PDB file of C-alpha atoms and ligand atoms in Angstrom:
ATOM      1  CA  UNK A   1     135.647  98.818 137.804  1.00  0.00           C
ATOM      2  CA  UNK A   2     134.290  96.766 140.638  1.00  0.00           C
ATOM      3  CA  UNK A   3     131.502  98.178 142.822  1.00  0.00           C
ATOM      4  CA  UNK A   4     130.354  96.650 146.104  1.00  0.00           C
ATOM      5  CA  UNK A   5     127.173  98.074 147.624  1.00  0.00           C
ATOM      6  CA  UNK A   6     126.443  97.466 151.317  1.00  0.00           C
ATOM      7  CA  UNK A   7     122.757  97.777 152.130  1.00  0.00           C
ATOM      8  CA  UNK A   8     119.799  96.350 154.012  1.00  0.00           C
ATOM      9  CA  UNK A   9     117.689  96.683 150.829  1.00  0.00           C
ATOM     10  CA  UNK A  10     119.560  94.776 148.077  1.00  0.00           C
ATOM     11  CA  UNK A  11     116.354  94.471 146.058  1.00  0.00           C
ATOM     12  CA  UNK A  12     116.401  98.214 145.365  1.00  0.00           C
ATOM     13  CA  UNK A  13     119.583  97.947 143.292  1.00  0.00           C
ATOM     14  CA  UNK A  14     119.017  95.445 140.510  1.00  0.00           C
ATOM     15  CA  UNK A  15     116.253  97.176 138.543  1.00  0.00           C
ATOM     16  CA  UNK A  16     118.567 100.183 138.094  1.00  0.00           C
ATOM     17  CA  UNK A  17     121.689  98.089 137.512  1.00  0.00           C
ATOM     18  CA  UNK A  18     119.961  95.996 134.845  1.00  0.00           C
ATOM     19  CA  UNK A  19     118.657  98.912 132.759  1.00  0.00           C
ATOM     20  CA  UNK A  20     120.002 101.160 130.023  1.00  0.00           C
ATOM     21  CA  UNK A  21     123.629 102.258 129.834  1.00  0.00           C
ATOM     22  CA  UNK A  22     124.497 100.797 133.257  1.00  0.00           C
ATOM     23  CA  UNK A  23     122.793  97.493 132.401  1.00  0.00           C
ATOM     24  CA  UNK A  24     124.909  97.290 129.249  1.00  0.00           C
ATOM     25  CA  UNK A  25     128.090  98.029 131.233  1.00  0.00           C
ATOM     26  CA  UNK A  26     127.221  95.290 133.736  1.00  0.00           C
ATOM     27  CA  UNK A  27     126.393  92.793 130.964  1.00  0.00           C
ATOM     28  CA  UNK A  28     129.643  93.485 129.146  1.00  0.00           C
ATOM     29  CA  UNK A  29     131.720  93.164 132.329  1.00  0.00           C
ATOM     30  CA  UNK A  30     132.973  96.774 132.302  1.00  0.00           C
ATOM     31  CA  UNK A  31     131.196  97.141 135.632  1.00  0.00           C
ATOM     32  CA  UNK A  32     131.502  94.250 138.073  1.00  0.00           C
ATOM     33  CA  UNK A  33     128.762  94.946 140.610  1.00  0.00           C
ATOM     34  CA  UNK A  34     127.989  93.074 143.823  1.00  0.00           C
ATOM     35  CA  UNK A  35     125.210  93.897 146.251  1.00  0.00           C
ATOM     36  CA  UNK A  36     125.721  92.706 149.831  1.00  0.00           C
ATOM     37  CA  UNK A  37     123.105  92.326 152.551  1.00  0.00           C
ATOM     38  CA  UNK A  38     124.511  94.065 155.652  1.00  0.00           C
ATOM     39  CA  UNK A  39     122.470  91.785 157.919  1.00  0.00           C
ATOM     40  CA  UNK A  40     124.660  88.901 156.739  1.00  0.00           C
ATOM     41  CA  UNK A  41     127.497  90.534 158.715  1.00  0.00           C
ATOM     42  CA  UNK A  42     125.656  90.618 162.055  1.00  0.00           C
ATOM     43  CA  UNK A  43     126.397  88.100 164.806  1.00  0.00           C
ATOM     44  CA  UNK A  44     123.101  88.190 166.760  1.00  0.00           C
ATOM     45  CA  UNK A  45     120.047  86.110 166.015  1.00  0.00           C
ATOM     46  CA  UNK A  46     117.887  89.166 165.211  1.00  0.00           C
ATOM     47  CA  UNK A  47     120.420  90.339 162.603  1.00  0.00           C
ATOM     48  CA  UNK A  48     120.209  93.836 164.050  1.00  0.00           C
ATOM     49  CA  UNK A  49     122.038  96.594 162.148  1.00  0.00           C
ATOM     50  CA  UNK A  50     120.761  99.621 164.099  1.00  0.00           C
ATOM     51  CA  UNK A  51     120.536 100.822 167.690  1.00  0.00           C
ATOM     52  CA  UNK A  52     119.501 103.847 169.758  1.00  0.00           C
ATOM     53  CA  UNK A  53     121.845 106.875 169.768  1.00  0.00           C
ATOM     54  CA  UNK A  54     123.963 107.454 172.889  1.00  0.00           C
ATOM     55  CA  UNK A  55     122.930 110.725 174.508  1.00  0.00           C
ATOM     56  CA  UNK A  56     119.330 110.222 173.427  1.00  0.00           C
ATOM     57  CA  UNK A  57     117.408 111.747 170.557  1.00  0.00           C
ATOM     58  CA  UNK A  58     115.088 110.538 167.845  1.00  0.00           C
ATOM     59  CA  UNK A  59     115.700 107.714 165.392  1.00  0.00           C
ATOM     60  CA  UNK A  60     118.233 104.945 165.194  1.00  0.00           C
ATOM     61  CA  UNK A  61     121.907 104.804 164.229  1.00  0.00           C
ATOM     62  CA  UNK A  62     123.775 102.212 162.153  1.00  0.00           C
ATOM     63  CA  UNK A  63     125.844  99.980 164.457  1.00  0.00           C
ATOM     64  CA  UNK A  64     129.591  99.974 163.762  1.00  0.00           C
ATOM     65  CA  UNK A  65     130.178  96.226 163.980  1.00  0.00           C
ATOM     66  CA  UNK A  66     128.317  94.816 160.953  1.00  0.00           C
ATOM     67  CA  UNK A  67     129.302  97.714 158.705  1.00  0.00           C
ATOM     68  CA  UNK A  68     133.021  97.648 159.567  1.00  0.00           C
ATOM     69  CA  UNK A  69     133.153  93.846 159.253  1.00  0.00           C
ATOM     70  CA  UNK A  70     131.335  93.992 155.892  1.00  0.00           C
ATOM     71  CA  UNK A  71     133.744  96.624 154.531  1.00  0.00           C
ATOM     72  CA  UNK A  72     136.717  94.515 155.665  1.00  0.00           C
ATOM     73  CA  UNK A  73     135.209  91.458 153.970  1.00  0.00           C
ATOM     74  CA  UNK A  74     134.540  93.012 150.560  1.00  0.00           C
ATOM     75  CA  UNK A  75     137.258  95.642 150.173  1.00  0.00           C
ATOM     76  CA  UNK A  76     140.087  94.704 147.806  1.00  0.00           C
ATOM     77  CA  UNK A  77     143.547  96.317 148.148  1.00  0.00           C
ATOM     78  CA  UNK A  78     143.293  99.954 147.019  1.00  0.00           C
ATOM     79  CA  UNK A  79     139.488  99.982 147.163  1.00  0.00           C
ATOM     80  CA  UNK A  80     137.896 103.376 147.938  1.00  0.00           C
ATOM     81  CA  UNK A  81     135.110 103.410 150.517  1.00  0.00           C
ATOM     82  CA  UNK A  82     132.193 105.838 150.291  1.00  0.00           C
ATOM     83  CA  UNK A  83     129.328 106.332 152.668  1.00  0.00           C
ATOM     84  CA  UNK A  84     126.205 108.061 151.392  1.00  0.00           C
ATOM     85  CA  UNK A  85     125.156 110.948 153.613  1.00  0.00           C
ATOM     86  CA  UNK A  86     123.670 114.446 153.298  1.00  0.00           C
ATOM     87  CA  UNK A  87     126.690 115.625 155.335  1.00  0.00           C
ATOM     88  CA  UNK A  88     129.094 114.526 152.604  1.00  0.00           C
ATOM     89  CA  UNK A  89     131.101 116.062 149.758  1.00  0.00           C
ATOM     90  CA  UNK A  90     128.631 117.103 147.073  1.00  0.00           C
ATOM     91  CA  UNK A  91     128.646 114.866 144.002  1.00  0.00           C
ATOM     92  CA  UNK A  92     129.448 116.736 140.803  1.00  0.00           C
ATOM     93  CA  UNK A  93     131.057 116.124 137.418  1.00  0.00           C
ATOM     94  CA  UNK A  94     134.576 116.433 138.900  1.00  0.00           C
ATOM     95  CA  UNK A  95     133.946 113.833 141.611  1.00  0.00           C
ATOM     96  CA  UNK A  96     132.208 111.485 139.131  1.00  0.00           C
ATOM     97  CA  UNK A  97     135.274 111.570 136.838  1.00  0.00           C
ATOM     98  CA  UNK A  98     137.573 111.050 139.825  1.00  0.00           C
ATOM     99  CA  UNK A  99     135.627 107.991 141.012  1.00  0.00           C
ATOM    100  CA  UNK A 100     135.701 106.474 137.531  1.00  0.00           C
ATOM    101  CA  UNK A 101     139.503 106.141 137.909  1.00  0.00           C
ATOM    102  CA  UNK A 102     139.210 103.789 140.910  1.00  0.00           C
ATOM    103  CA  UNK A 103     139.626 100.024 140.655  1.00  0.00           C
ATOM    104  CA  UNK A 104     136.960  99.418 143.304  1.00  0.00           C
ATOM    105  CA  UNK A 105     134.272 101.419 145.076  1.00  0.00           C
ATOM    106  CA  UNK A 106     132.722 100.080 148.274  1.00  0.00           C
ATOM    107  CA  UNK A 107     129.562 102.103 148.875  1.00  0.00           C
ATOM    108  CA  UNK A 108     127.720 102.036 152.179  1.00  0.00           C
ATOM    109  CA  UNK A 109     124.047 102.915 151.772  1.00  0.00           C
ATOM    110  CA  UNK A 110     122.575 103.668 155.173  1.00  0.00           C
ATOM    111  CA  UNK A 111     119.157 104.149 156.648  1.00  0.00           C
ATOM    112  CA  UNK A 112     117.997 105.711 159.922  1.00  0.00           C
ATOM    113  CA  UNK A 113     119.369 108.904 161.494  1.00  0.00           C
ATOM    114  CA  UNK A 114     122.971 108.209 160.587  1.00  0.00           C
ATOM    115  CA  UNK A 115     126.075 106.100 161.131  1.00  0.00           C
ATOM    116  CA  UNK A 116     128.137 105.444 164.248  1.00  0.00           C
ATOM    117  CA  UNK A 117     131.124 107.745 163.658  1.00  0.00           C
ATOM    118  CA  UNK A 118     133.553 104.851 164.234  1.00  0.00           C
ATOM    119  CA  UNK A 119     132.439 103.372 160.887  1.00  0.00           C
ATOM    120  CA  UNK A 120     133.981 106.388 159.186  1.00  0.00           C
ATOM    121  CA  UNK A 121     137.070 106.473 161.421  1.00  0.00           C
ATOM    122  CA  UNK A 122     137.860 102.774 161.082  1.00  0.00           C
ATOM    123  CA  UNK A 123     137.155 102.265 157.361  1.00  0.00           C
ATOM    124  CA  UNK A 124     138.410 105.655 156.143  1.00  0.00           C
ATOM    125  CA  UNK A 125     135.099 106.031 154.307  1.00  0.00           C
ATOM    126  CA  UNK A 126     134.444 109.356 152.572  1.00  0.00           C
ATOM    127  CA  UNK A 127     130.980 110.836 152.976  1.00  0.00           C
ATOM    128  CA  UNK A 128     129.281 111.759 149.695  1.00  0.00           C
ATOM    129  CA  UNK A 129     126.014 113.674 149.245  1.00  0.00           C
ATOM    130  CA  UNK A 130     123.918 113.866 146.094  1.00  0.00           C
ATOM    131  CA  UNK A 131     122.303 117.151 147.110  1.00  0.00           C
ATOM    132  CA  UNK A 132     120.954 119.370 149.834  1.00  0.00           C
ATOM    133  CA  UNK A 133     117.926 117.305 150.735  1.00  0.00           C
ATOM    134  CA  UNK A 134     117.361 114.257 152.898  1.00  0.00           C
ATOM    135  CA  UNK A 135     116.424 110.916 151.349  1.00  0.00           C
ATOM    136  CA  UNK A 136     114.906 108.117 153.387  1.00  0.00           C
ATOM    137  CA  UNK A 137     118.016 106.058 152.689  1.00  0.00           C
ATOM    138  CA  UNK A 138     121.317 106.059 150.843  1.00  0.00           C
ATOM    139  CA  UNK A 139     120.397 103.397 148.262  1.00  0.00           C
ATOM    140  CA  UNK A 140     119.168 105.725 145.525  1.00  0.00           C
ATOM    141  CA  UNK A 141     122.072 108.082 146.237  1.00  0.00           C
ATOM    142  CA  UNK A 142     124.570 105.199 145.887  1.00  0.00           C
ATOM    143  CA  UNK A 143     123.050 104.296 142.515  1.00  0.00           C
ATOM    144  CA  UNK A 144     123.290 107.910 141.388  1.00  0.00           C
ATOM    145  CA  UNK A 145     127.011 107.964 142.240  1.00  0.00           C
ATOM    146  CA  UNK A 146     127.710 104.794 140.259  1.00  0.00           C
ATOM    147  CA  UNK A 147     125.590 105.888 137.293  1.00  0.00           C
ATOM    148  CA  UNK A 148     127.417 109.230 137.097  1.00  0.00           C
ATOM    149  CA  UNK A 149     130.880 107.637 137.477  1.00  0.00           C
ATOM    150  CA  UNK A 150     130.282 104.685 135.121  1.00  0.00           C
ATOM    151  CA  UNK A 151     129.589 107.063 132.217  1.00  0.00           C
ATOM    152  CA  UNK A 152     133.276 108.005 132.363  1.00  0.00           C
ATOM    153  CA  UNK A 153     134.562 104.420 132.160  1.00  0.00           C
ATOM    154  CA  UNK A 154     136.143 103.785 128.763  1.00  0.00           C
ATOM    155  CA  UNK A 155     133.730 101.849 126.539  1.00  0.00           C
ATOM    156  CA  UNK A 156     130.579 102.417 128.612  1.00  0.00           C
ATOM    157  CA  UNK A 157     129.165 105.132 126.348  1.00  0.00           C
ATOM    158  CA  UNK A 158     129.049 104.950 122.573  1.00  0.00           C
ATOM    159  CA  UNK A 159     130.839 107.802 120.754  1.00  0.00           C
ATOM    160  CA  UNK A 160     127.562 109.737 120.229  1.00  0.00           C
ATOM    161  CA  UNK A 161     126.741 109.544 123.914  1.00  0.00           C
ATOM    162  CA  UNK A 162     130.215 110.462 125.155  1.00  0.00           C
ATOM    163  CA  UNK A 163     130.124 113.725 123.202  1.00  0.00           C
ATOM    164  CA  UNK A 164     127.106 114.582 125.341  1.00  0.00           C
ATOM    165  CA  UNK A 165     128.890 113.668 128.563  1.00  0.00           C
ATOM    166  CA  UNK A 166     131.657 116.088 127.598  1.00  0.00           C
ATOM    167  CA  UNK A 167     129.338 119.078 127.526  1.00  0.00           C
ATOM    168  CA  UNK A 168     129.053 119.302 131.303  1.00  0.00           C
ATOM    169  CA  UNK A 169     132.810 118.978 131.388  1.00  0.00           C
ATOM    170  CA  UNK A 170     132.867 122.319 129.571  1.00  0.00           C
ATOM    171  CA  UNK A 171     131.049 123.686 132.617  1.00  0.00           C
ATOM    172  CA  UNK A 172     127.843 124.623 130.777  1.00  0.00           C
ATOM    173  CA  UNK A 173     124.273 123.344 130.794  1.00  0.00           C
ATOM    174  CA  UNK A 174     122.860 121.933 127.558  1.00  0.00           C
ATOM    175  CA  UNK A 175     120.849 124.293 125.385  1.00  0.00           C
ATOM    176  CA  UNK A 176     117.462 123.407 123.809  1.00  0.00           C
ATOM    177  CA  UNK A 177     117.142 120.417 121.446  1.00  0.00           C
ATOM    178  CA  UNK A 178     114.583 119.724 118.710  1.00  0.00           C
ATOM    179  CA  UNK A 179     113.562 116.776 116.565  1.00  0.00           C
ATOM    180  CA  UNK A 180     110.886 116.257 113.891  1.00  0.00           C
ATOM    181  CA  UNK A 181     108.383 117.664 112.981  1.00  0.00           C
ATOM    182  CA  UNK A 182     109.547 121.145 111.909  1.00  0.00           C
ATOM    183  CA  UNK A 183     106.327 122.682 113.238  1.00  0.00           C
ATOM    184  CA  UNK A 184     104.440 121.275 116.218  1.00  0.00           C
ATOM    185  CA  UNK A 185     101.299 123.025 117.490  1.00  0.00           C
ATOM    186  CA  UNK A 186     102.414 126.180 115.744  1.00  0.00           C
ATOM    187  CA  UNK A 187     105.927 126.191 117.244  1.00  0.00           C
ATOM    188  CA  UNK A 188     108.731 126.141 114.684  1.00  0.00           C
ATOM    189  CA  UNK A 189     112.177 124.650 115.131  1.00  0.00           C
ATOM    190  CA  UNK A 190     114.715 127.526 115.122  1.00  0.00           C
ATOM    191  CA  UNK A 191     115.715 128.271 111.523  1.00  0.00           C
ATOM    192  CA  UNK A 192     119.454 127.918 112.166  1.00  0.00           C
ATOM    193  CA  UNK A 193     119.066 124.201 112.974  1.00  0.00           C
ATOM    194  CA  UNK A 194     117.539 123.588 109.520  1.00  0.00           C
ATOM    195  CA  UNK A 195     120.198 125.632 107.711  1.00  0.00           C
ATOM    196  CA  UNK A 196     122.766 122.871 107.259  1.00  0.00           C
ATOM    197  CA  UNK A 197     125.472 125.412 108.210  1.00  0.00           C
ATOM    198  CA  UNK A 198     127.408 123.386 110.813  1.00  0.00           C
ATOM    199  CA  UNK A 199     129.554 126.265 112.038  1.00  0.00           C
ATOM    200  CA  UNK A 200     126.506 128.468 112.516  1.00  0.00           C
ATOM    201  CA  UNK A 201     124.732 125.647 114.374  1.00  0.00           C
ATOM    202  CA  UNK A 202     127.760 125.136 116.629  1.00  0.00           C
ATOM    203  CA  UNK A 203     127.903 128.872 117.498  1.00  0.00           C
ATOM    204  CA  UNK A 204     124.150 129.010 118.149  1.00  0.00           C
ATOM    205  CA  UNK A 205     124.319 125.987 120.458  1.00  0.00           C
ATOM    206  CA  UNK A 206     127.215 127.465 122.424  1.00  0.00           C
ATOM    207  CA  UNK A 207     125.365 130.765 122.789  1.00  0.00           C
ATOM    208  CA  UNK A 208     122.204 128.968 123.958  1.00  0.00           C
ATOM    209  CA  UNK A 209     124.222 126.898 126.442  1.00  0.00           C
ATOM    210  CA  UNK A 210     125.821 130.071 127.856  1.00  0.00           C
ATOM    211  CA  UNK A 211     122.475 131.862 128.103  1.00  0.00           C
ATOM    212  CA  UNK A 212     120.837 128.961 129.863  1.00  0.00           C
ATOM    213  CA  UNK A 213     123.746 128.579 132.280  1.00  0.00           C
ATOM    214  CA  UNK A 214     123.648 132.313 133.032  1.00  0.00           C
ATOM    215  CA  UNK A 215     119.898 132.211 133.683  1.00  0.00           C
ATOM    216  CA  UNK A 216     119.729 129.004 135.664  1.00  0.00           C
ATOM    217  CA  UNK A 217     123.149 128.255 137.149  1.00  0.00           C
ATOM    218  CA  UNK A 218     125.250 131.405 137.227  1.00  0.00           C
ATOM    219  CA  UNK A 219     127.405 129.698 139.902  1.00  0.00           C
ATOM    220  CA  UNK A 220     128.788 127.331 137.232  1.00  0.00           C
ATOM    221  CA  UNK A 221     130.247 130.288 135.329  1.00  0.00           C
ATOM    222  CA  UNK A 222     132.167 131.497 138.406  1.00  0.00           C
ATOM    223  CA  UNK A 223     135.148 129.203 138.045  1.00  0.00           C
ATOM    224  CA  UNK A 224     133.220 126.206 136.767  1.00  0.00           C
ATOM    225  CA  UNK A 225     133.265 122.736 138.248  1.00  0.00           C
ATOM    226  CA  UNK A 226     136.786 122.344 139.521  1.00  0.00           C
ATOM    227  CA  UNK A 227     138.076 120.152 142.336  1.00  0.00           C
ATOM    228  CA  UNK A 228     137.900 123.042 144.794  1.00  0.00           C
ATOM    229  CA  UNK A 229     134.488 124.248 143.650  1.00  0.00           C
ATOM    230  CA  UNK A 230     131.534 122.174 144.710  1.00  0.00           C
ATOM    231  CA  UNK A 231     129.129 124.146 142.533  1.00  0.00           C
ATOM    232  CA  UNK A 232     127.855 126.341 145.350  1.00  0.00           C
ATOM    233  CA  UNK A 233     128.428 130.102 145.349  1.00  0.00           C
TER     234      UNK A 233
HETATM  235  N1  ADE B 301     121.143 109.816 152.416  1.00  0.00           N
HETATM  236  C1  ADE B 301     120.090 110.576 152.744  1.00  0.00           C
HETATM  237  N2  ADE B 301     120.086 111.722 152.070  1.00  0.00           N
HETATM  238  C2  ADE B 301     121.183 111.712 151.260  1.00  0.00           C
HETATM  239  C3  ADE B 301     121.738 112.620 150.319  1.00  0.00           C
HETATM  240  N3  ADE B 301     121.185 113.805 150.058  1.00  0.00           N
HETATM  241  N4  ADE B 301     122.856 112.263 149.694  1.00  0.00           N
HETATM  242  C4  ADE B 301     123.446 111.095 149.952  1.00  0.00           C
HETATM  243  N5  ADE B 301     122.977 110.183 150.832  1.00  0.00           N
HETATM  244  C5  ADE B 301     121.847 110.496 151.473  1.00  0.00           C
END
């Protein structure tokens, strides 16, 4: 999958793109990532990407011209355009899997109060949110989207890791995990995990996952994460 980020802070992207699972995917060519400086698509000598909102009000708004021209320059046929925004469709497991099927994602990471609406109209960009809070910019959100989607690209995760990715697909949170030692500061690892009885362990884990989901995210049990359910009640 090819990913093109559009941003005024390209330097924020590479530390994340060069690390861990995503770094491995980039190195192996499973993820072809490009980070574009939006100011390179301006025509004025100050390379201005923002301006005051019509109608007044606080803050600045992303100008349509550089963003639309940048999208037109980097989008390949069939490429899907996303714009990071707290007003968008909430990112969840379903959307991450859906995005992993695309040949190209063009992701606009904005700053300021928002985007000129014509950016969305003219590029057909879909707004995506990573949660009900406001970040100071869309860069970290754009990285979150690609991290979550890339885990579903064939070959990105090893077989051990992909089993883990599947658990959210079952619509449940993970239960508790333990490693050595058997006793730490007086707290013992649950006996069942030391029993060697794989079926018993599997049942215990499922029960723990259900309990935890019930306690912490009851909304996930009401229909689970389906295309029409954004995880909210
Ligand atoms: N930009 C600012 N806040 C955001 C959020 N919650 N999700 C996506 N993009 C954002």
